[in-house]
Amino acid sequence: MTFKQLEAFFWVVQLGGFAHAANKLATTQSAVSKRVQELEETVKTQLFDRSQRTARLTEKGEEMFFIAKRFLRQREEALEQFERPEVVERRLRIGMTELPAMTWLPRLVNAVQSRYPKAHFEPDVDDSFSLREKVLSERLDLIVVPDLFEDVRLLKTRIGAVRNAWMCKPGLIDTKSKLRVHDIAQRRLLTQGQLSATGVLYEDWFKAAGLEPVERITSNNLVAIIGMTVSGLGVSHLPVHCLKPMIDAGLLQVLHVTPVVPDVPFVAVQRADRRSTLVTDLVRLARDCCSFDRPFQAATESA
């Protein structure tokens, strides 16, 4: 019995298929299948019931899954105790939403590559809820998302916050009088929708006032929302500091609305049962790099 065999078997079960396991292990599906077969031959027990259309674990397969999980975790913990960062060779899979990607991702990439020069950094940019599912299924080691959901299976560390404001094309809205939430609700809203944690935050903001926006355009692409706002298609809630150059250039106008939408806290999230020295260090690097002040920050900039 080898760690490669246990690893292949574990990820086939964990990810729900040989193809997913092969992608996770950066190998071929046939190689994964061979390792699983070798494991079955070693223990002289069938781990999968292949009589059905989809292979399912046998009773002994269920037992082997927990054994494999325990052995692999112990191996990872042992390696982390003795490995220096400069010799770590593994995939570092970090997911984040679009705003961190368009502000401080370059700085994070540089920080991770400087500390772990032999590691392979794989960023994944997606919506908050998709990222949550990916970290839960262990397709990602760590995610950076707005802190707007609770899950006992996850461990969160606050790393920063972003200040947003309602914005529109200059001249689209008369700003001589004070604006309130019902004034915004009467306008066409450009939002990121229910797949975005911030989209959910804005929905809650309107519901707290007993209002429902009369019209909206939904897009999960932040850059597209910025473009539509500049085009005068509606009103959106956008990050203030990183869009300051566009505000100063007269492309966007900040609307002062009461009550204000709270600042959005961002957290680094990992599985609560998969704590490790390596991921803890990645959280620290993310916290050090986190800054929403400027777009596409150079790797050498400080926060």
Short mmCIF file of C-alpha atoms in Angstrom, two decimals, residues 170-180 254-257:
data_model
loop_
_atom_site.label_atom_id
_atom_site.label_comp_id
_atom_site.label_asym_id
_atom_site.label_seq_id
_atom_site.Cartn_x
_atom_site.Cartn_y
_atom_site.Cartn_z
CA PRO A 170 -22.47 62.49 -13.81
CA GLY A 171 -25.72 64.36 -14.41
CA LEU A 172 -27.92 61.27 -14.40
CA ILE A 173 -29.41 62.13 -10.99
CA ASP A 174 -30.11 65.54 -9.46
CA THR A 175 -27.92 65.68 -6.35
CA LYS A 176 -29.08 69.09 -5.10
CA SER A 177 -31.46 67.49 -2.61
CA LYS A 178 -30.59 64.77 -0.13
CA LEU A 179 -30.98 61.24 -1.43
CA ARG A 180 -32.54 58.45 0.56
CA VAL A 254 -20.63 59.52 -6.05
CA LEU A 255 -24.14 59.75 -4.64
CA HIS A 256 -24.53 60.51 -0.94
CA VAL A 257 -27.42 58.35 0.20
#
